[in-house]
Amino acid sequence: MGALTTTLQNAPSSPVNGRDGLFLVGLIANLNLSIEELNAITGTFGSPCRDQGLEDIWGLGIPARHQTSSQNIVVVFTRNHGVMNVYGIGRHVSKGNSH
């Protein structure tokens, strides 16, 4: 996300072309995402049944959900009334969610 200079609810976001209700929030919108990362994001958007429960992903008091793709790509997001905001993307480097 980068340094928060505003509240999370007011952070700038960019829509993902062709996906109504899908937004990249903060600095993630400026990244040159790989095809695999874009596929993980759109796959997460299309599969709300796989959402993990809300958790404090970064220990900052920001409740978010995550999904891990088959390529071990983790998408961190919130989903509310058909709108999905993506706040982060990364990869697990070992088993479990803490590495």
Short mmCIF file of C-alpha atoms in Angstrom, two decimals:
data_model
loop_
_atom_site.label_atom_id
_atom_site.label_comp_id
_atom_site.label_asym_id
_atom_site.label_seq_id
_atom_site.Cartn_x
_atom_site.Cartn_y
_atom_site.Cartn_z
CA MET A 1 0.00 0.00 0.00
CA GLY A 2 2.77 2.44 0.81
CA ALA A 3 2.57 4.98 3.59
CA LEU A 4 -1.00 5.86 4.49
CA THR A 5 -1.47 9.61 4.34
CA THR A 6 -5.24 9.30 4.40
CA THR A 7 -7.76 6.93 5.89
CA LEU A 8 -8.02 3.61 4.15
CA GLN A 9 -11.58 4.40 3.10
CA ASN A 10 -10.32 7.52 1.28
CA ALA A 11 -7.27 5.95 -0.37
CA PRO A 12 -7.22 6.41 -4.16
CA SER A 13 -8.33 3.43 -6.20
CA SER A 14 -8.36 2.44 -9.86
CA PRO A 15 -10.96 0.22 -11.53
CA VAL A 16 -9.83 -2.93 -13.33
CA ASN A 17 -10.90 -2.79 -16.99
CA GLY A 18 -13.71 -5.15 -17.84
CA ARG A 19 -14.49 -6.02 -14.20
CA ASP A 20 -17.27 -3.87 -12.79
CA GLY A 21 -16.84 -3.64 -9.03
CA LEU A 22 -13.12 -4.56 -8.94
CA PHE A 23 -10.66 -1.89 -7.75
CA LEU A 24 -6.94 -1.74 -7.01
CA VAL A 25 -6.31 0.52 -4.00
CA GLY A 26 -3.24 2.64 -3.30
CA LEU A 27 0.12 1.90 -4.84
CA ILE A 28 -0.91 -1.52 -6.14
CA ALA A 29 -2.71 0.30 -8.97
CA ASN A 30 0.71 1.57 -10.15
CA LEU A 31 2.44 -1.81 -10.20
CA ASN A 32 3.29 -3.65 -13.39
CA LEU A 33 1.40 -6.81 -12.42
CA SER A 34 2.28 -10.09 -14.10
CA ILE A 35 -0.32 -12.14 -15.98
CA GLU A 36 -0.28 -14.61 -13.09
CA GLU A 37 -0.96 -11.83 -10.57
CA LEU A 38 -3.77 -10.38 -12.69
CA ASN A 39 -5.27 -13.86 -13.06
CA ALA A 40 -5.09 -14.34 -9.28
CA ILE A 41 -6.89 -11.02 -8.73
CA THR A 42 -9.64 -11.70 -11.27
CA GLY A 43 -9.95 -15.29 -10.04
CA THR A 44 -10.42 -14.02 -6.49
CA PHE A 45 -13.00 -11.53 -7.72
CA GLY A 46 -14.96 -14.32 -9.37
CA SER A 47 -14.86 -16.74 -6.44
CA PRO A 48 -16.31 -15.20 -3.27
CA CYS A 49 -17.06 -18.70 -1.96
CA ARG A 50 -13.31 -19.14 -1.32
CA ASP A 51 -12.91 -15.98 0.79
CA GLN A 52 -11.01 -16.47 4.02
CA GLY A 53 -12.50 -14.74 7.08
CA LEU A 54 -11.59 -11.22 8.08
CA GLU A 55 -8.18 -10.95 9.72
CA ASP A 56 -5.71 -8.23 10.61
CA ILE A 57 -3.33 -8.98 7.73
CA TRP A 58 -0.59 -6.46 8.55
CA GLY A 59 -1.16 -6.06 12.28
CA LEU A 60 -2.37 -2.51 11.63
CA GLY A 61 -5.95 -2.95 12.71
CA ILE A 62 -7.19 -3.15 9.11
CA PRO A 63 -9.53 -6.13 8.71
CA ALA A 64 -9.18 -7.77 5.30
CA ARG A 65 -9.68 -11.12 3.59
CA HIS A 66 -7.27 -13.15 1.51
CA GLN A 67 -7.25 -15.89 -1.08
CA THR A 68 -4.26 -17.90 -2.28
CA SER A 69 -4.17 -18.97 -5.93
CA SER A 70 -2.89 -22.31 -7.19
CA GLN A 71 0.39 -20.54 -8.06
CA ASN A 72 0.78 -19.52 -4.39
CA ILE A 73 -0.13 -15.88 -5.11
CA VAL A 74 -1.94 -14.22 -2.22
CA VAL A 75 -4.54 -11.50 -2.86
CA VAL A 76 -5.46 -9.28 0.12
CA PHE A 77 -8.81 -7.52 -0.25
CA THR A 78 -12.14 -6.49 1.15
CA ARG A 79 -15.47 -7.37 -0.44
CA ASN A 80 -18.66 -5.48 0.29
CA HIS A 81 -21.95 -5.48 -1.64
CA GLY A 82 -20.34 -6.81 -4.83
CA VAL A 83 -17.39 -4.39 -4.72
CA MET A 84 -13.92 -5.84 -4.18
CA ASN A 85 -11.01 -3.60 -3.20
CA VAL A 86 -7.54 -5.15 -3.57
CA TYR A 87 -4.96 -3.81 -1.10
CA GLY A 88 -2.03 -6.14 -1.62
CA ILE A 89 -0.61 -9.04 -3.55
CA GLY A 90 2.32 -11.30 -2.84
CA ARG A 91 3.48 -14.89 -2.58
CA HIS A 92 3.78 -17.34 0.26
CA VAL A 93 7.38 -18.51 0.53
CA SER A 94 6.56 -21.53 2.70
CA LYS A 95 3.58 -23.33 4.16
CA GLY A 96 1.26 -21.25 6.29
CA ASN A 97 0.22 -17.59 6.09
CA SER A 98 3.06 -16.07 8.12
CA HIS A 99 5.96 -16.32 5.63
#
